[in-house]
Short mmCIF file of C-alpha atoms in Angstrom, two decimals:
data_model
loop_
_atom_site.label_atom_id
_atom_site.label_comp_id
_atom_site.label_asym_id
_atom_site.label_seq_id
_atom_site.Cartn_x
_atom_site.Cartn_y
_atom_site.Cartn_z
CA UNK A 4 12.61 -5.27 -12.16
CA UNK A 5 15.38 -5.34 -14.73
CA UNK A 6 15.33 -2.69 -17.40
CA UNK A 7 11.53 -2.82 -17.70
CA UNK A 8 11.98 0.83 -18.64
CA UNK A 9 15.40 2.42 -18.62
CA UNK A 10 15.67 4.65 -15.59
CA UNK A 11 12.50 3.32 -13.87
CA UNK A 12 13.05 2.75 -10.17
CA UNK A 13 11.76 -0.33 -8.37
CA UNK A 14 11.01 -0.92 -4.71
CA UNK A 15 12.89 -3.48 -2.63
CA UNK A 16 14.23 -6.59 -4.31
CA UNK A 17 14.36 -6.95 -8.06
CA UNK A 18 12.06 -9.25 -9.98
CA UNK A 19 13.26 -10.47 -13.33
CA UNK A 20 11.28 -9.28 -16.32
CA UNK A 21 12.83 -9.54 -19.76
CA UNK A 22 11.84 -6.84 -22.23
CA UNK A 23 12.89 -6.77 -25.86
CA UNK A 24 11.47 -3.62 -27.45
CA UNK A 25 7.70 -4.02 -27.13
CA UNK A 26 7.70 -7.77 -26.54
CA UNK A 27 7.73 -8.90 -22.92
CA UNK A 28 8.36 -12.42 -21.72
CA UNK A 29 7.43 -13.13 -18.13
CA UNK A 30 8.35 -16.63 -17.08
CA UNK A 31 6.00 -18.57 -14.82
CA UNK A 32 8.83 -19.38 -12.45
CA UNK A 33 9.45 -15.66 -11.97
CA UNK A 34 5.77 -14.96 -11.34
CA UNK A 35 5.50 -17.70 -8.73
CA UNK A 36 8.47 -16.26 -6.88
CA UNK A 37 6.95 -12.77 -6.61
CA UNK A 38 4.93 -13.72 -3.51
CA UNK A 39 8.08 -14.88 -1.73
CA UNK A 40 9.96 -11.77 -2.83
CA UNK A 41 7.23 -9.45 -1.53
CA UNK A 42 6.88 -11.40 1.74
CA UNK A 43 10.63 -11.08 2.31
CA UNK A 44 10.55 -7.32 1.70
CA UNK A 45 7.61 -6.86 4.10
CA UNK A 46 9.31 -8.96 6.78
CA UNK A 47 12.55 -6.96 6.54
CA UNK A 48 10.59 -3.69 6.68
CA UNK A 49 8.77 -4.83 9.84
CA UNK A 50 12.13 -5.70 11.36
CA UNK A 51 13.14 -2.04 11.10
CA UNK A 52 10.07 -0.73 12.95
CA UNK A 53 11.53 -0.97 16.50
CA UNK A 54 14.52 1.15 15.45
CA UNK A 55 12.24 3.72 13.80
CA UNK A 56 9.94 3.90 16.86
CA UNK A 57 12.95 4.28 19.13
CA UNK A 58 14.29 7.12 16.98
CA UNK A 59 10.90 8.88 17.03
CA UNK A 60 10.84 8.65 20.82
CA UNK A 61 14.42 9.96 21.08
CA UNK A 62 13.63 12.89 18.78
CA UNK A 63 10.53 13.72 20.81
CA UNK A 64 12.60 13.80 24.00
CA UNK A 65 15.22 15.97 22.29
CA UNK A 66 12.44 18.33 21.20
CA UNK A 67 11.30 18.72 24.81
CA UNK A 68 14.86 19.40 25.96
CA UNK A 69 15.34 21.99 23.21
CA UNK A 70 12.10 23.71 24.21
CA UNK A 71 13.29 23.96 27.80
CA UNK A 72 16.70 25.25 26.67
CA UNK A 73 15.15 27.85 24.38
CA UNK A 74 12.92 29.08 27.21
CA UNK A 75 15.87 29.25 29.62
CA UNK A 76 18.03 31.20 27.17
CA UNK A 77 15.24 33.69 26.44
CA UNK A 78 14.59 34.23 30.15
CA UNK A 79 18.28 34.67 30.87
CA UNK A 80 18.65 37.17 28.04
CA UNK A 81 15.96 39.35 29.64
CA UNK A 82 17.82 39.32 32.96
CA UNK A 83 21.24 40.27 31.60
CA UNK A 84 21.92 43.98 31.59
CA UNK A 85 24.89 43.81 29.25
CA UNK A 86 23.46 44.40 25.78
CA UNK A 87 26.16 42.37 24.08
CA UNK A 88 25.61 39.33 26.30
CA UNK A 89 21.86 39.66 25.93
CA UNK A 90 22.16 39.71 22.12
CA UNK A 91 24.34 36.59 22.19
CA UNK A 92 21.80 34.79 24.36
CA UNK A 93 18.97 35.75 22.01
CA UNK A 94 21.05 34.51 19.08
CA UNK A 95 21.67 31.20 20.87
CA UNK A 96 17.91 30.89 21.51
CA UNK A 97 17.39 31.37 17.78
CA UNK A 98 19.79 28.52 16.97
CA UNK A 99 17.89 26.31 19.42
CA UNK A 100 14.56 27.25 17.79
CA UNK A 101 16.00 26.25 14.41
CA UNK A 102 17.14 22.93 15.88
CA UNK A 103 13.59 22.37 17.16
CA UNK A 104 12.23 22.79 13.64
CA UNK A 105 14.75 20.28 12.32
CA UNK A 106 13.69 17.91 15.06
CA UNK A 107 10.01 18.25 14.12
CA UNK A 108 10.81 17.65 10.46
CA UNK A 109 12.75 14.51 11.38
CA UNK A 110 9.89 13.22 13.51
CA UNK A 111 7.48 13.83 10.62
CA UNK A 112 9.72 11.98 8.17
CA UNK A 113 10.17 9.08 10.60
CA UNK A 114 6.40 8.93 11.18
CA UNK A 115 5.86 8.62 7.41
CA UNK A 116 8.44 5.84 7.32
CA UNK A 117 6.75 4.11 10.29
CA UNK A 118 3.37 4.20 8.54
CA UNK A 119 4.86 2.87 5.29
CA UNK A 120 6.77 0.05 6.98
CA UNK A 121 3.69 -0.93 9.01
CA UNK A 122 1.65 -1.64 5.88
CA UNK A 123 0.99 -5.21 4.76
CA UNK A 124 1.14 -4.16 1.14
CA UNK A 125 3.87 -3.12 -1.27
CA UNK A 126 3.48 -0.40 -3.87
CA UNK A 127 5.01 -1.12 -7.28
CA UNK A 128 5.57 1.75 -9.68
CA UNK A 129 5.88 1.10 -13.41
CA UNK A 130 6.78 4.05 -15.62
CA UNK A 131 7.67 4.49 -19.25
CA UNK A 132 6.63 5.93 -22.57
CA UNK A 133 3.37 4.95 -24.26
CA UNK A 134 3.15 1.52 -25.91
CA UNK A 135 6.32 0.03 -24.39
CA UNK A 136 4.55 -2.67 -22.34
CA UNK A 137 3.77 -1.24 -18.88
CA UNK A 138 0.31 -2.82 -18.70
CA UNK A 139 1.60 -6.15 -20.00
CA UNK A 140 4.31 -6.08 -17.35
CA UNK A 141 1.70 -5.49 -14.63
CA UNK A 142 -0.38 -8.34 -16.00
CA UNK A 143 2.66 -10.57 -15.68
CA UNK A 144 3.23 -9.57 -12.05
CA UNK A 145 -0.37 -9.90 -10.95
CA UNK A 146 -1.84 -12.64 -13.10
CA UNK A 147 -4.66 -10.26 -14.07
CA UNK A 148 -5.83 -9.89 -17.65
CA UNK A 149 -7.11 -7.24 -20.04
CA UNK A 150 -10.37 -6.88 -18.09
CA UNK A 151 -8.58 -5.53 -15.01
CA UNK A 152 -5.47 -4.07 -16.67
CA UNK A 153 -6.29 -3.17 -20.28
CA UNK A 154 -3.36 -3.05 -22.68
CA UNK A 155 -5.20 -0.93 -25.24
CA UNK A 156 -5.65 -1.29 -28.96
CA UNK A 157 -3.32 1.34 -30.37
CA UNK A 158 -4.24 3.87 -27.68
CA UNK A 159 -2.40 4.69 -24.42
CA UNK A 160 -4.37 3.36 -21.45
CA UNK A 161 -2.07 4.38 -18.58
CA UNK A 162 -2.09 8.12 -19.19
CA UNK A 163 -4.34 8.55 -16.14
CA UNK A 164 -3.12 7.50 -12.71
CA UNK A 165 -4.94 4.33 -11.68
CA UNK A 166 -5.07 2.26 -8.50
CA UNK A 167 -6.04 -1.41 -8.77
CA UNK A 168 -7.65 -3.17 -5.80
CA UNK A 169 -8.67 -6.76 -5.14
CA UNK A 170 -12.46 -6.54 -5.38
CA UNK A 171 -15.25 -8.78 -6.55
CA UNK A 172 -16.71 -6.03 -8.72
CA UNK A 173 -15.55 -5.50 -12.28
CA UNK A 174 -15.93 -1.75 -12.33
CA UNK A 175 -14.00 1.48 -12.03
CA UNK A 176 -14.62 4.43 -9.72
CA UNK A 177 -13.63 7.38 -11.88
CA UNK A 178 -12.91 10.67 -10.13
CA UNK A 179 -13.39 13.72 -12.30
CA UNK A 180 -11.54 16.98 -11.74
CA UNK A 181 -13.44 20.21 -11.46
CA UNK A 182 -12.32 23.17 -13.56
CA UNK A 183 -10.68 24.71 -10.48
CA UNK A 184 -8.83 21.48 -9.69
CA UNK A 185 -7.67 21.15 -13.28
CA UNK A 186 -6.33 24.71 -13.26
CA UNK A 187 -4.66 24.35 -9.84
CA UNK A 188 -3.35 20.78 -10.08
CA UNK A 189 -2.40 20.58 -13.75
CA UNK A 190 -2.14 23.96 -15.44
CA UNK A 191 -0.57 25.95 -12.57
CA UNK A 192 2.47 23.67 -11.99
CA UNK A 193 3.25 23.53 -15.71
CA UNK A 194 2.76 27.28 -15.99
CA UNK A 195 5.21 27.85 -13.14
CA UNK A 196 7.83 25.67 -14.87
CA UNK A 197 7.40 27.50 -18.17
CA UNK A 198 7.70 30.91 -16.53
CA UNK A 199 11.13 30.03 -15.15
CA UNK A 200 12.46 30.13 -18.71
CA UNK A 201 9.93 32.30 -20.55
CA UNK A 202 11.05 35.74 -21.82
CA UNK A 203 7.76 37.13 -20.50
CA UNK A 204 5.30 36.12 -17.79
CA UNK A 205 2.73 33.76 -19.25
CA UNK A 206 -0.67 33.86 -17.53
CA UNK A 207 -3.41 31.23 -17.85
CA UNK A 208 -6.19 31.63 -15.30
CA UNK A 209 -9.16 29.91 -16.96
CA UNK A 210 -10.12 27.46 -19.69
CA UNK A 211 -10.94 30.39 -21.93
CA UNK A 212 -7.49 31.92 -21.44
CA UNK A 213 -5.97 28.49 -22.13
CA UNK A 214 -7.82 28.41 -25.45
CA UNK A 215 -6.56 31.88 -26.40
CA UNK A 216 -3.02 31.67 -25.00
CA UNK A 217 -0.17 32.12 -27.45
CA UNK A 218 2.02 29.13 -26.69
CA UNK A 219 4.36 29.62 -29.62
CA UNK A 220 7.10 30.49 -27.15
CA UNK A 221 10.85 30.33 -27.56
CA UNK A 222 12.25 29.46 -24.15
CA UNK A 223 15.63 30.65 -22.89
CA UNK A 224 18.59 28.81 -24.36
CA UNK A 225 19.51 27.37 -20.94
CA UNK A 226 15.92 26.44 -20.07
CA UNK A 227 15.64 23.35 -17.84
CA UNK A 228 14.12 20.23 -19.35
CA UNK A 229 11.08 20.53 -17.09
CA UNK A 230 10.21 23.90 -18.66
CA UNK A 231 10.22 22.46 -22.17
CA UNK A 232 8.23 19.43 -21.03
CA UNK A 233 5.67 21.64 -19.31
CA UNK A 234 5.31 23.85 -22.38
CA UNK A 235 4.61 20.71 -24.41
CA UNK A 236 1.96 19.64 -21.86
CA UNK A 237 0.27 23.05 -22.06
CA UNK A 238 0.23 22.85 -25.85
CA UNK A 239 -1.36 19.42 -25.72
CA UNK A 240 -3.97 20.62 -23.22
CA UNK A 241 -4.77 23.57 -25.48
CA UNK A 242 -5.03 21.30 -28.52
CA UNK A 243 -7.31 18.76 -26.81
CA UNK A 244 -9.38 21.13 -24.66
CA UNK A 245 -12.63 20.40 -26.49
CA UNK A 246 -12.26 16.68 -25.76
CA UNK A 247 -12.07 17.06 -21.97
CA UNK A 248 -13.60 20.42 -21.02
CA UNK A 249 -17.05 18.84 -20.69
CA UNK A 250 -15.71 16.26 -18.24
CA UNK A 251 -14.43 18.83 -15.73
CA UNK A 252 -17.49 18.65 -13.52
CA UNK A 253 -15.93 17.13 -10.44
CA UNK A 254 -17.46 14.24 -8.53
CA UNK A 255 -17.13 10.50 -8.94
CA UNK A 256 -18.83 7.98 -11.21
CA UNK A 257 -18.91 4.19 -11.00
CA UNK A 258 -18.49 2.70 -14.48
CA UNK A 259 -18.46 -0.98 -15.58
CA UNK A 260 -15.08 -1.93 -17.04
CA UNK A 261 -16.61 -2.98 -20.35
CA UNK A 262 -18.01 0.54 -20.72
CA UNK A 263 -14.61 2.22 -20.53
#
């Protein structure tokens, strides 16, 4: 992807997409080559699996050796009468325990990589401001139209995270947040960011407190960008609360695409 949105990161090889302001031109030749591009990426990822599996096995063996070493050092420390030597042995056992944790973290990271590289699919992320052509770009990649990937009529249609699957049904499974999920997953992270640069501790524990919160806050002069962005998000949530509060019932609803 070339400058589809300045700063947006692609995955694997680049696919040419020319963007000029809000107008996007996707050439048929580029679209037809996407399948070959993706197949090449998947093949190269699969080629790395043996090395990843070997590394996981090696880390697992190292973990066992470190466990044995930690146990031996701890046992030896109990047998040594010299307090100084015993303390050094306990300290060494602590270093080994720390190395074991690092080993477990590495195995976990490698396992995630193994699972990702084993997939027969490729995730493409498209990010950017509203109305710059994200949906149109996705239409160009996939060959889908407005029914599956709506471009909107003056309104942002990608503000909510969406996953598109190949399915014979023209419908959407919409998952609604509960009030608790909205507070924990949306409000709390933004609140934490704001409080890193707020002259006082801001507290928002419920929808009612969100309605009443005084968000006319002057953040510290050296406030990180994320704090200012989060304050803006809280203000928007406060402004629009009446439009979404009634939807915070949790659960899932299947809705025809033409009803959205």
